[in-house]
Amino acid sequence: MLLRMKNNHRLRAGAPVLWLALVFCVSVQAQRQPLPQPVPMPPPIATPVDKPYVGAVQLSVDLTNNVDRIAHVHEDIPVERGAKELVLLYPEWIPGNHSPTGPISRLGGIITTVDGRRVQWVRDQINVYAFHVPLDPGAKTVGVDFDYLSPVKRAEGRIEVSDAIADLQWNEVAMYPAGYFTRQIPFDTTLKLPNGWKYATALETASQDGDVVHFKRTTFNTLVDSPLYAGSHYKRVDLSTSAANKVFLDVFADEDKDLAITPEELDFHKRLAVEAQKLYQSHHYDHYDFLLLLSEKVGGIGLEHHQSSEDGGRPNYFTDWSAGIGGRDLLGHEYTHSWNGKFRRPADLWTPNFNVPMRDDLLWVYEGMTQYWGNVLTARSGMRSPEATRDIFARIAANFADSPGREWRPLVDTTNQPTVSQRRPVSWVSWQRPEDYYTEGALIWLDADTKIRELTHDQKSLDDFAKLFFGVYNGSYVTDPYTLDDVVKALNSVAPYDWAGFLKQRVYDLHPQVPDEGFARGGYKLVYTDTIQPWVLKAEKSSGNADFSTSLGFSVSTPKNGGENAPSTITNVWWGSPAYKAGVTPDMELVAVNGTAYSADLLRDAILQAEKDKQPIQLQLRRGDDFKTISMDYHGGLRHPSLERIDGTRDRLSEILAPSKAPMPSE
Ligand SMILES: [Zn+2]
């Protein structure tokens, strides 16, 4: 790649005279040497067609080697009569990841057989996710065995398996035949669990024999969309709102003590299911399972599915409820995806199988509106107070106000980021604004909600849009695709307005202003104060992450399990902030503040002191072996963002965040 670029550069940039001279300098033989030409590409992998596959794939997954974090897979795949080869695909484009993140690099020991006789597979030269298995006439069944080698160290990826918990995503442990829509490929699936482990999944169990579970036949689509949690410390809680709307919370933890749920916490979760029913006036699942793991050992996650979600939190999720206010919208967000993202899905993001590329341009609806409803439902259910919810919105807006990336990158382009970086972290978040379609989407939908309320004299709201857009085909979980036009039409049928222009300006045009008109229309304004909100302080003490983004312009992380002298690391520096200008980079250790070992409280005191006495703040930093003292002439105070009431205006934001007055849907 690099060589080719250099050659191109020389040909284009070199003066003609120099180029001619070079030609004469080489021998006469070189003049006759033909220039290289590209070799034709091999034929592409078969395009998927919408017809039933010849038979059911038999899939067996053995999870018993959880010590080594290995799943062993065996599949028997019937083949079409007379076919010359079977092409096996390993899923590449993973729903919810919005990107080609199928972990193909984690496979080992791939062995294929045809009717029991070993036949060597050949990987496709272009598509490394495709394996060609040659077939003789009369071949009936291809067998494939492989090991899925789940990460053992954090540096290899998210830890999915521990001695007590496993998060099993079927797309990681299955190959499927190319050439068919995955909704047309039936799978009979068997799972062998570690001794005595319990499991939870949206899949239906056909039978269980000790640690071996046989699931009812599903399509490959539904299988991939129905991950399974298993483990030795498990509790199942019923959150159903009626016999027709069955909802469960399936909790797996490192230890039994983390499964203790208070009656109040149980009530919050039940109310979440109620509020979602009132909002969407429908459900799109047979039964919904919140798969929730609480672990220090298995990595956190939030991944949506039609009839379940993979959720991950800290072990203190139930045992220290007030420590987790910041991330409390996790379940509300993932649950909302059952309607927005799974049932209604952008038409160009829907794909017929897991190896056709997705197009992500409407993620500001898929994720952005989900971010909005996730926060609103979390408030309506009582899981997070209206005050803390307003703080969250204020923090989003304040973050954007300090993010100069808005001056070069339209919001719609950030929807390309899952494919651009595949969720790897970037160094300068505020300059690149990698995935702002989530939180900026939330502000835009608040803007739209308050606009509808204003236009209709508070007779209608975005709740009416939700009912109209997501409330169709009650009970169905067949994806119903939509386009931008469909979104605009639905908005117009709730409240006629130039919604196409409204969205174009905020999403598709360069829009450096923060889209925070929803605050004023909601009856509030963004203000900055020196007073840290108690829930923010509590979250900081619990997580070890301290945020100085709106003051000095950085955030700091002190690992909680690192002991007394754990180093505190700068995790993010805001582009153009005082810290950025002073030379602070997002890899430095923050050693001391004004000559005393760093703590977040100490730095807050120093900022308040500098606000009063106008003296610079001295930061001692370390980058590798180099120590550096930086003098920061900053006197602007702590600048904690919050929302303040505008007197004499309608408090629409409180109306949005209050429990819904809508009736429960009729069954
Ligand atoms: Zn999401």
Coordinates of N, CA and C in Angstrom, one line a residue, residues 94-249:
I94 N -22.4 -7.2 12.1 CA -23.2 -7.7 13.3 C -24.2 -6.6 13.7
P95 N -25.5 -7.0 13.7 CA -26.5 -6.0 14.0 C -26.3 -5.4 15.4
G96 N -26.5 -4.1 15.5 CA -26.3 -3.4 16.8 C -24.9 -2.9 16.9
N97 N -23.9 -3.6 16.2 CA -22.6 -3.0 16.1 C -22.5 -2.0 15.0
H98 N -23.4 -2.2 14.0 CA -23.5 -1.4 12.8 C -22.2 -1.4 12.0
S99 N -21.4 -2.4 12.1 CA -20.1 -2.4 11.5 C -19.6 -3.8 11.3
P100 N -18.6 -4.0 10.4 CA -18.0 -5.3 10.1 C -17.1 -5.8 11.2
T101 N -17.7 -6.2 12.4 CA -16.9 -6.5 13.5 C -16.9 -8.0 13.9
G102 N -17.5 -8.9 13.0 CA -17.5 -10.3 13.4 C -16.1 -10.8 13.7
P103 N -15.9 -11.4 14.8 CA -14.5 -11.7 15.3 C -13.8 -12.9 14.7
I104 N -13.6 -12.8 13.3 CA -13.1 -13.9 12.6 C -11.7 -14.3 13.0
S105 N -10.9 -13.3 13.6 CA -9.5 -13.6 14.0 C -9.5 -14.5 15.2
R106 N -10.7 -14.8 15.9 CA -10.7 -15.6 17.1 C -11.0 -17.1 16.8
L107 N -11.0 -17.5 15.5 CA -11.3 -18.9 15.2 C -10.0 -19.7 15.2
G108 N -10.1 -21.0 15.6 CA -9.0 -21.9 15.5 C -9.5 -23.3 15.2
G109 N -8.7 -24.2 14.7 CA -9.0 -25.6 14.5 C -10.2 -25.8 13.6
I110 N -10.2 -25.1 12.5 CA -11.4 -25.2 11.5 C -11.1 -26.5 10.7
I111 N -12.0 -27.4 10.8 CA -11.9 -28.7 10.0 C -13.3 -29.0 9.4
T112 N -13.2 -29.3 8.1 CA -14.5 -29.6 7.3 C -14.5 -31.0 6.9
T113 N -15.6 -31.6 6.8 CA -15.8 -33.0 6.3 C -17.0 -33.0 5.3
V114 N -17.0 -33.9 4.4 CA -18.1 -34.1 3.5 C -18.6 -35.6 3.7
D115 N -19.8 -35.7 4.2 CA -20.4 -37.0 4.5 C -19.4 -37.9 5.3
G116 N -18.8 -37.2 6.3 CA -17.9 -37.9 7.3 C -16.4 -38.0 6.8
R117 N -16.1 -37.6 5.6 CA -14.8 -37.8 5.0 C -14.1 -36.4 5.1
R118 N -12.9 -36.3 5.6 CA -12.3 -35.0 5.7 C -12.0 -34.4 4.4
V119 N -12.4 -33.1 4.1 CA -12.1 -32.4 2.9 C -11.6 -31.0 3.3
Q120 N -10.5 -30.6 2.7 CA -9.9 -29.4 3.1 C -10.7 -28.2 2.5
W121 N -11.0 -27.2 3.4 CA -11.6 -26.0 2.9 C -10.6 -25.1 2.4
V122 N -11.0 -24.1 1.6 CA -10.1 -23.0 1.1 C -10.8 -21.7 1.4
R123 N -10.1 -20.8 2.0 CA -10.7 -19.5 2.3 C -10.7 -18.6 1.1
D124 N -11.8 -17.9 0.9 CA -11.9 -17.0 -0.2 C -10.7 -16.0 -0.2
Q125 N -10.2 -15.7 -1.4 CA -9.0 -14.8 -1.4 C -9.4 -13.3 -1.1
I126 N -10.6 -13.0 -1.4 CA -11.1 -11.6 -1.2 C -11.8 -11.4 0.1
N127 N -12.7 -12.3 0.4 CA -13.6 -12.2 1.5 C -13.1 -13.3 2.6
V128 N -12.4 -12.8 3.6 CA -11.8 -13.7 4.5 C -12.8 -14.3 5.5
Y129 N -14.1 -13.9 5.4 CA -15.2 -14.5 6.1 C -15.8 -15.7 5.4
A130 N -15.3 -16.0 4.2 CA -16.0 -17.1 3.4 C -15.0 -18.3 3.2
F131 N -15.5 -19.5 3.4 CA -14.8 -20.7 3.3 C -15.4 -21.6 2.2
H132 N -14.6 -22.0 1.2 CA -15.1 -22.8 0.1 C -14.9 -24.3 0.5
V133 N -15.9 -25.1 0.4 CA -15.8 -26.5 0.6 C -16.1 -27.2 -0.7
P134 N -15.2 -27.9 -1.3 CA -15.5 -28.6 -2.6 C -16.3 -29.8 -2.4
L135 N -17.3 -30.1 -3.3 CA -18.2 -31.2 -3.1 C -18.1 -32.1 -4.3
D136 N -18.2 -33.5 -4.1 CA -18.4 -34.4 -5.1 C -19.9 -34.5 -5.4
P137 N -20.2 -35.0 -6.7 CA -21.7 -35.3 -6.9 C -22.2 -36.3 -5.9
G138 N -23.4 -36.0 -5.4 CA -24.0 -37.0 -4.5 C -23.7 -36.6 -3.0
A139 N -22.9 -35.5 -2.8 CA -22.6 -35.1 -1.4 C -23.9 -34.7 -0.7
K140 N -24.0 -35.1 0.5 CA -25.3 -34.8 1.3 C -25.1 -33.8 2.4
T141 N -24.0 -33.9 3.2 CA -23.8 -33.1 4.4 C -22.4 -32.7 4.5
V142 N -22.2 -31.4 4.8 CA -20.9 -30.9 5.2 C -20.9 -30.7 6.7
G143 N -19.8 -31.2 7.3 CA -19.6 -31.0 8.7 C -18.5 -30.0 8.9
V144 N -18.6 -29.2 9.9 CA -17.6 -28.2 10.2 C -17.4 -28.2 11.7
D145 N -16.1 -28.2 12.1 CA -15.8 -28.1 13.6 C -14.8 -26.9 13.7
F146 N -15.0 -26.1 14.7 CA -14.0 -25.1 15.0 C -14.1 -24.7 16.5
D147 N -13.0 -24.1 17.0 CA -13.0 -23.5 18.3 C -13.2 -22.0 18.2
Y148 N -14.1 -21.4 19.0 CA -14.2 -20.0 19.2 C -13.4 -19.6 20.4
L149 N -12.3 -18.9 20.2 CA -11.3 -18.6 21.2 C -11.6 -17.2 21.8
S150 N -12.5 -17.1 22.8 CA -12.9 -15.9 23.3 C -11.8 -15.2 24.0
P151 N -11.7 -13.8 24.1 CA -10.6 -13.1 24.7 C -10.3 -13.6 26.1
V152 N -9.0 -13.8 26.3 CA -8.5 -14.2 27.7 C -8.0 -13.0 28.4
K153 N -7.4 -12.0 27.6 CA -6.9 -10.8 28.2 C -7.7 -9.6 27.7
R154 N -7.9 -8.6 28.5 CA -8.7 -7.4 28.0 C -8.2 -6.8 26.8
A155 N -6.8 -6.9 26.6 CA -6.2 -6.2 25.4 C -6.7 -6.9 24.1
E156 N -7.2 -8.2 24.2 CA -7.7 -8.9 23.0 C -9.1 -8.5 22.7
G157 N -9.8 -7.9 23.5 CA -11.2 -7.5 23.3 C -12.0 -7.7 24.6
R158 N -13.3 -7.4 24.5 CA -14.2 -7.6 25.7 C -14.2 -9.0 26.2
I159 N -14.0 -9.1 27.5 CA -14.0 -10.5 28.1 C -15.5 -10.9 28.1
E160 N -15.8 -12.1 27.5 CA -17.1 -12.6 27.4 C -17.4 -13.8 28.3
V161 N -16.4 -14.4 28.8 CA -16.5 -15.6 29.6 C -15.7 -15.5 30.9
S162 N -16.2 -15.9 32.0 CA -15.4 -16.0 33.3 C -15.7 -17.3 33.9
D163 N -15.2 -17.5 35.1 CA -15.4 -18.8 35.8 C -16.9 -18.9 36.3
A164 N -17.6 -17.7 36.2 CA -19.0 -17.7 36.7 C -20.0 -17.3 35.7
I165 N -19.6 -16.7 34.6 CA -20.6 -16.1 33.7 C -20.1 -16.3 32.3
A166 N -21.1 -16.6 31.3 CA -20.7 -16.5 29.9 C -21.8 -15.8 29.2
D167 N -21.3 -14.9 28.2 CA -22.2 -14.2 27.3 C -22.0 -14.8 26.0
L168 N -23.0 -15.6 25.5 CA -22.8 -16.3 24.3 C -23.6 -15.7 23.1
Q169 N -22.9 -15.1 22.2 CA -23.5 -14.6 21.0 C -23.4 -15.6 19.9
W170 N -24.5 -16.0 19.3 CA -24.5 -17.2 18.4 C -23.8 -16.8 17.1
N171 N -23.7 -15.6 16.7 CA -23.0 -15.2 15.5 C -21.5 -15.5 15.6
E172 N -21.0 -15.6 16.9 CA -19.6 -15.9 17.1 C -19.3 -17.4 17.0
V173 N -20.3 -18.2 17.1 CA -20.1 -19.7 17.2 C -20.9 -20.4 16.1
A174 N -21.1 -19.8 15.0 CA -21.8 -20.5 13.9 C -21.4 -19.9 12.5
M175 N -21.3 -20.9 11.6 CA -21.2 -20.5 10.2 C -22.5 -20.9 9.5
Y176 N -22.7 -20.3 8.3 CA -24.0 -20.6 7.6 C -23.7 -20.6 6.1
P177 N -24.6 -21.3 5.4 CA -24.4 -21.3 3.9 C -24.6 -20.0 3.2
A178 N -23.7 -19.7 2.3 CA -23.9 -18.4 1.5 C -25.0 -18.7 0.5
G179 N -25.6 -17.5 0.0 CA -26.6 -17.6 -1.1 C -28.0 -17.5 -0.7
Y180 N -28.3 -17.4 0.6 CA -29.7 -17.4 1.1 C -29.9 -16.3 2.1
F181 N -31.1 -15.8 2.1 CA -31.5 -14.9 3.2 C -31.4 -15.7 4.5
T182 N -30.9 -15.1 5.5 CA -30.7 -15.9 6.8 C -32.1 -16.2 7.4
R183 N -33.1 -15.5 7.1 CA -34.5 -15.9 7.6 C -35.0 -17.1 7.0
Q184 N -34.3 -17.6 5.9 CA -34.7 -18.9 5.2 C -33.9 -20.1 5.6
I185 N -32.9 -19.9 6.6 CA -32.1 -21.0 6.9 C -32.4 -21.5 8.3
P186 N -33.1 -22.7 8.5 CA -33.4 -23.1 9.8 C -32.2 -23.7 10.6
F187 N -32.2 -23.5 11.9 CA -31.2 -24.1 12.7 C -31.8 -24.9 13.9
D188 N -31.2 -26.1 14.1 CA -31.5 -26.8 15.3 C -30.3 -26.7 16.2
T189 N -30.5 -26.2 17.4 CA -29.3 -25.8 18.2 C -29.3 -26.5 19.5
T190 N -28.1 -27.0 19.8 CA -27.9 -27.7 21.1 C -26.7 -27.0 21.8
L191 N -26.8 -26.9 23.1 CA -25.8 -26.2 23.9 C -25.4 -27.1 25.1
K192 N -24.1 -27.3 25.3 CA -23.6 -28.0 26.5 C -23.0 -26.9 27.4
L193 N -23.6 -26.9 28.6 CA -23.1 -25.8 29.6 C -22.2 -26.4 30.6
P194 N -21.4 -25.6 31.3 CA -20.6 -26.1 32.4 C -21.5 -26.6 33.5
N195 N -21.0 -27.5 34.3 CA -21.8 -28.3 35.2 C -22.6 -27.4 36.2
G196 N -23.9 -27.6 36.1 CA -24.8 -26.9 37.1 C -25.1 -25.4 36.7
W197 N -24.6 -25.0 35.6 CA -24.9 -23.6 35.2 C -26.4 -23.4 34.8
K198 N -26.9 -22.2 35.1 CA -28.3 -21.8 34.6 C -28.1 -21.0 33.4
Y199 N -29.2 -20.8 32.6 CA -29.1 -20.0 31.4 C -30.4 -19.2 31.2
A200 N -30.2 -18.1 30.4 CA -31.4 -17.3 30.0 C -31.2 -16.8 28.6
T201 N -32.3 -16.8 27.8 CA -32.3 -16.4 26.4 C -33.7 -16.2 26.0
A202 N -33.9 -15.5 24.9 CA -35.2 -15.3 24.3 C -35.6 -16.6 23.5
L203 N -34.6 -17.5 23.2 CA -34.9 -18.7 22.5 C -35.8 -19.6 23.4
E204 N -36.6 -20.4 22.7 CA -37.5 -21.4 23.4 C -36.8 -22.7 23.5
T205 N -36.8 -23.3 24.7 CA -36.2 -24.6 25.0 C -37.1 -25.7 24.5
A206 N -36.5 -26.6 23.8 CA -37.3 -27.8 23.4 C -37.2 -28.9 24.5
S207 N -36.0 -29.1 25.0 CA -35.8 -30.1 26.0 C -34.4 -29.9 26.7
Q208 N -34.3 -30.4 27.9 CA -33.0 -30.2 28.6 C -32.7 -31.6 29.3
D209 N -31.5 -32.0 29.1 CA -31.0 -33.2 29.7 C -29.7 -32.9 30.5
G210 N -29.9 -32.7 31.8 CA -28.7 -32.3 32.6 C -28.2 -30.9 32.1
D211 N -26.9 -30.9 31.7 CA -26.3 -29.6 31.2 C -26.5 -29.4 29.7
V212 N -27.2 -30.3 29.1 CA -27.3 -30.2 27.6 C -28.7 -29.7 27.3
V213 N -28.8 -28.6 26.6 CA -30.1 -27.9 26.2 C -30.3 -28.0 24.7
H214 N -31.5 -28.4 24.4 CA -31.9 -28.4 22.9 C -32.9 -27.3 22.8
F215 N -32.7 -26.4 21.8 CA -33.6 -25.3 21.6 C -34.5 -25.7 20.4
K216 N -35.7 -25.1 20.4 CA -36.7 -25.3 19.3 C -36.1 -24.7 18.1
R217 N -36.5 -25.3 16.9 CA -35.9 -24.8 15.7 C -36.2 -23.3 15.5
T218 N -35.2 -22.6 15.0 CA -35.4 -21.2 14.7 C -34.7 -20.9 13.3
T219 N -35.0 -19.7 12.8 CA -34.2 -19.3 11.6 C -32.8 -18.8 12.2
F220 N -31.8 -18.7 11.3 CA -30.5 -18.2 11.7 C -30.7 -16.8 12.1
N221 N -31.6 -16.0 11.5 CA -31.8 -14.6 11.9 C -32.2 -14.6 13.4
T222 N -33.2 -15.4 13.8 CA -33.7 -15.3 15.2 C -32.6 -15.8 16.1
L223 N -31.9 -16.9 15.7 CA -30.8 -17.4 16.5 C -29.8 -16.3 16.9
V224 N -29.3 -15.6 15.8 CA -28.3 -14.6 16.0 C -28.8 -13.5 16.9
D225 N -30.1 -13.2 16.8 CA -30.8 -12.1 17.5 C -31.2 -12.5 18.9
S226 N -30.8 -13.8 19.3 CA -31.2 -14.3 20.6 C -30.0 -14.8 21.4
P227 N -29.1 -14.0 21.9 CA -28.0 -14.4 22.6 C -28.4 -15.1 23.9
L228 N -27.4 -15.7 24.6 CA -27.7 -16.4 25.8 C -26.7 -16.1 26.9
Y229 N -27.2 -15.8 28.1 CA -26.3 -15.6 29.2 C -26.4 -16.9 30.0
A230 N -25.3 -17.3 30.6 CA -25.3 -18.5 31.5 C -24.3 -18.2 32.6
G231 N -24.6 -18.9 33.7 CA -23.7 -18.7 34.9 C -24.1 -19.5 36.1
S232 N -23.4 -19.3 37.1 CA -23.6 -20.1 38.4 C -24.4 -19.2 39.4
H233 N -24.4 -17.9 39.2 CA -25.2 -17.1 40.2 C -26.2 -16.3 39.4
Y234 N -27.5 -16.7 39.6 CA -28.5 -16.3 38.7 C -29.8 -16.0 39.4
K235 N -30.5 -15.0 39.0 CA -31.9 -14.7 39.5 C -32.8 -14.2 38.4
R236 N -34.0 -14.7 38.3 CA -35.0 -14.3 37.3 C -36.1 -13.6 37.9
V237 N -36.4 -12.4 37.4 CA -37.5 -11.6 38.0 C -38.5 -11.3 36.9
D238 N -39.8 -11.4 37.3 CA -40.9 -11.2 36.4 C -41.3 -9.7 36.4
L239 N -41.2 -9.1 35.2 CA -41.6 -7.7 35.1 C -42.9 -7.5 34.2
S240 N -43.5 -8.6 33.9 CA -44.6 -8.6 32.9 C -45.7 -7.6 33.4
T241 N -46.3 -6.9 32.4 CA -47.3 -6.0 32.7 C -48.7 -6.6 32.5
S242 N -48.8 -7.8 31.9 CA -50.0 -8.5 31.7 C -49.7 -9.9 31.1
A243 N -50.7 -10.7 31.0 CA -50.4 -12.1 30.4 C -50.0 -12.0 29.0
A244 N -50.3 -10.9 28.3 CA -50.0 -10.8 26.9 C -48.6 -10.1 26.7
N245 N -48.1 -9.4 27.7 CA -46.9 -8.7 27.6 C -45.9 -9.2 28.7
K246 N -45.2 -10.2 28.3 CA -44.3 -10.9 29.2 C -42.9 -10.3 29.1
V247 N -42.4 -9.9 30.3 CA -41.1 -9.2 30.3 C -40.3 -9.8 31.5
F248 N -39.1 -10.2 31.4 CA -38.3 -10.7 32.5 C -36.9 -10.1 32.6
L249 N -36.5 -10.0 33.8 CA -35.1 -9.5 34.1 C -34.3 -10.7 34.5

